[in-house]
Amino acid sequence: MSMLTRNLDLFDPIDAAVGERSTPEEQLEVIAGFVRGCVLCGLGRNRRHAVPGEGGARAGLMIVGEGPGENEDLQGRPFVGRAGELLDKILAAAELPRPSVFITNIVKCRAADMVDGKLVNRPPQAPEVNACRPYLVRQVEIIQPLVILCLGAPAARGVIDNNFNITEQRGRWFEGPYGSRLIATFHPAFILRRGGAGAGARELKKLVWEDMKKVMEALAD
Ligand code: SF4
C-alpha cells in the first residue's frame, strides 16, 4: 500500500467545495485555491507563492517532486529552474510534452532555512509532508493517472514508502491508488549537482532514461 491514502472525514470543506465542481479542471482549481491560502504547516509563513502544480487534468502521467525551490516560489509554478529545464529535456525525449503531464510536489511551499541572512533550500520534514499530503491525495483522486513518477528520495518516501531507498528501489513498480502504478527515479537537481556533463552525471542520466522507458511503456499499455 502506498502513502497516498487518507481518512475520510465526516465533513470536509475541501471535499465539499470540490464536489460542487463538475470537471477535473475545475476541481483541480478548487484544490489550488485551498493550497494558495494554506497555513497548515510552517512552510506557509515564508512563501512568496504556493505551488499547487500544473498540467493536464486528465494526464496519464503525474510527476511528483520534493518541493518548490527559489524560482518556483517566485513564480508559483513547479520545476521552472535549472532542474525544470532538465526535466523538460527528459520529457521532450520521451515525447511527453508538459501539458500532457501533471507536475506537482509532495509539499506545495518552499522548504528553506535562513543561513547567514540567506534562505537555503532543505528537504521538507515529515510533519510538513504529512500536513501537505491531503492535497496531493486529492489531486491523484481527481486526475487518476496511470503512472505516478516520483523524482528523488524525499518524494518517493512521501508517496511510495517511508523507508524508500532511491539507489536500490528506483525503477521498480509499486501499486498505487485507483489502479495507478508508482515508480521513482533520481531528481534532475541531483544530476545537476553531479556536474551535469561529467561521468557521474552521465551514468545517472542513463539510469533515469532506463526508468523513463519503463514509464513510456506503461503509458502505452
Ligand atoms: S506546504 Fe502544504 S501544508 Fe504546508 S502551508 Fe504549504 S500548502 Fe499548506
PDB file of N, CA and C in Angstrom, residues 26 42 45 49 51 60-61 70 73 79 96 102 105 113-114 118 127 137 146 154 173 176 192 208 216-217:
ATOM      1  N   GLU A  26     -11.865  22.126 -13.126  1.00  0.00           N
ATOM      2  CA  GLU A  26     -12.446  22.984 -12.082  1.00  0.00           C
ATOM      3  C   GLU A  26     -12.109  22.439 -10.695  1.00  0.00           C
ATOM      4  N   GLY A  42       4.367  25.199   8.881  1.00  0.00           N
ATOM      5  CA  GLY A  42       5.199  26.399   8.964  1.00  0.00           C
ATOM      6  C   GLY A  42       5.688  26.896   7.613  1.00  0.00           C
ATOM      7  N   ARG A  45       4.376  30.171   6.084  1.00  0.00           N
ATOM      8  CA  ARG A  45       4.666  31.502   6.638  1.00  0.00           C
ATOM      9  C   ARG A  45       5.653  32.295   5.780  1.00  0.00           C
ATOM     10  N   HIS A  49       5.013  32.461  -3.089  1.00  0.00           N
ATOM     11  CA  HIS A  49       3.866  31.841  -3.753  1.00  0.00           C
ATOM     12  C   HIS A  49       3.821  30.363  -3.391  1.00  0.00           C
ATOM     13  N   VAL A  51       2.831  26.600  -4.606  1.00  0.00           N
ATOM     14  CA  VAL A  51       2.952  25.990  -5.935  1.00  0.00           C
ATOM     15  C   VAL A  51       2.073  24.732  -5.968  1.00  0.00           C
ATOM     16  N   GLY A  60      -2.095  11.145 -18.093  1.00  0.00           N
ATOM     17  CA  GLY A  60      -1.763   9.749 -17.790  1.00  0.00           C
ATOM     18  C   GLY A  60      -0.593   9.647 -16.828  1.00  0.00           C
ATOM     19  N   LEU A  61       0.249  10.670 -16.851  1.00  0.00           N
ATOM     20  CA  LEU A  61       1.446  10.671 -16.008  1.00  0.00           C
ATOM     21  C   LEU A  61       1.409  11.847 -15.040  1.00  0.00           C
ATOM     22  N   GLU A  70      13.682  28.144  -5.080  1.00  0.00           N
ATOM     23  CA  GLU A  70      13.583  29.607  -5.114  1.00  0.00           C
ATOM     24  C   GLU A  70      12.797  30.100  -6.335  1.00  0.00           C
ATOM     25  N   ASP A  73       9.118  29.225  -6.083  1.00  0.00           N
ATOM     26  CA  ASP A  73       8.498  30.073  -5.065  1.00  0.00           C
ATOM     27  C   ASP A  73       8.223  31.470  -5.634  1.00  0.00           C
ATOM     28  N   PHE A  79       8.927  23.247 -11.050  1.00  0.00           N
ATOM     29  CA  PHE A  79      10.034  22.875 -11.949  1.00  0.00           C
ATOM     30  C   PHE A  79      10.281  23.927 -13.035  1.00  0.00           C
ATOM     31  N   LEU A  96       6.751  13.434 -24.229  1.00  0.00           N
ATOM     32  CA  LEU A  96       5.673  13.728 -23.282  1.00  0.00           C
ATOM     33  C   LEU A  96       5.683  15.237 -23.013  1.00  0.00           C
ATOM     34  N   PHE A 102       0.899  15.973 -15.467  1.00  0.00           N
ATOM     35  CA  PHE A 102       0.621  16.875 -14.332  1.00  0.00           C
ATOM     36  C   PHE A 102       1.833  16.852 -13.415  1.00  0.00           C
ATOM     37  N   ASN A 105       4.414  18.571  -6.351  1.00  0.00           N
ATOM     38  CA  ASN A 105       5.421  18.211  -5.348  1.00  0.00           C
ATOM     39  C   ASN A 105       4.743  17.647  -4.101  1.00  0.00           C
ATOM     40  N   ASP A 113      15.706  27.274   5.074  1.00  0.00           N
ATOM     41  CA  ASP A 113      16.110  27.857   6.357  1.00  0.00           C
ATOM     42  C   ASP A 113      16.982  29.078   6.100  1.00  0.00           C
ATOM     43  N   MET A 114      16.923  30.034   7.003  1.00  0.00           N
ATOM     44  CA  MET A 114      17.763  31.225   6.898  1.00  0.00           C
ATOM     45  C   MET A 114      19.170  30.883   7.389  1.00  0.00           C
ATOM     46  N   LYS A 118      20.559  34.352   4.386  1.00  0.00           N
ATOM     47  CA  LYS A 118      20.111  33.916   3.060  1.00  0.00           C
ATOM     48  C   LYS A 118      19.269  32.656   3.206  1.00  0.00           C
ATOM     49  N   PRO A 127       6.601  16.125   9.345  1.00  0.00           N
ATOM     50  CA  PRO A 127       5.321  16.762   9.680  1.00  0.00           C
ATOM     51  C   PRO A 127       4.803  17.676   8.563  1.00  0.00           C
ATOM     52  N   VAL A 137      -3.109  13.806  -2.358  1.00  0.00           N
ATOM     53  CA  VAL A 137      -4.057  12.682  -2.465  1.00  0.00           C
ATOM     54  C   VAL A 137      -5.272  13.108  -3.280  1.00  0.00           C
ATOM     55  N   LEU A 146      -2.349   7.081 -14.770  1.00  0.00           N
ATOM     56  CA  LEU A 146      -1.922   5.680 -14.909  1.00  0.00           C
ATOM     57  C   LEU A 146      -0.629   5.448 -14.143  1.00  0.00           C
ATOM     58  N   PRO A 154      13.100  12.043  -1.226  1.00  0.00           N
ATOM     59  CA  PRO A 154      12.024  12.601  -0.397  1.00  0.00           C
ATOM     60  C   PRO A 154      10.640  12.404  -1.013  1.00  0.00           C
ATOM     61  N   TRP A 173       8.392  -1.073  -9.882  1.00  0.00           N
ATOM     62  CA  TRP A 173       6.976  -0.700  -9.847  1.00  0.00           C
ATOM     63  C   TRP A 173       6.374  -1.003  -8.484  1.00  0.00           C
ATOM     64  N   GLY A 176      -0.250   1.692  -6.694  1.00  0.00           N
ATOM     65  CA  GLY A 176      -0.778   2.972  -6.204  1.00  0.00           C
ATOM     66  C   GLY A 176      -2.292   2.959  -6.144  1.00  0.00           C
ATOM     67  N   LEU A 192      22.235  17.476 -11.725  1.00  0.00           N
ATOM     68  CA  LEU A 192      22.942  18.753 -11.894  1.00  0.00           C
ATOM     69  C   LEU A 192      24.025  18.918 -10.836  1.00  0.00           C
ATOM     70  N   VAL A 208      18.228   7.235 -15.300  1.00  0.00           N
ATOM     71  CA  VAL A 208      16.936   7.936 -15.383  1.00  0.00           C
ATOM     72  C   VAL A 208      16.237   7.579 -16.692  1.00  0.00           C
ATOM     73  N   MET A 216       7.276   5.105 -20.181  1.00  0.00           N
ATOM     74  CA  MET A 216       6.687   5.225 -21.525  1.00  0.00           C
ATOM     75  C   MET A 216       5.961   3.942 -21.920  1.00  0.00           C
ATOM     76  N   GLU A 217       6.568   2.798 -21.583  1.00  0.00           N
ATOM     77  CA  GLU A 217       5.925   1.510 -21.904  1.00  0.00           C
ATOM     78  C   GLU A 217       4.611   1.373 -21.146  1.00  0.00           C
TER      79      GLU A 217
END
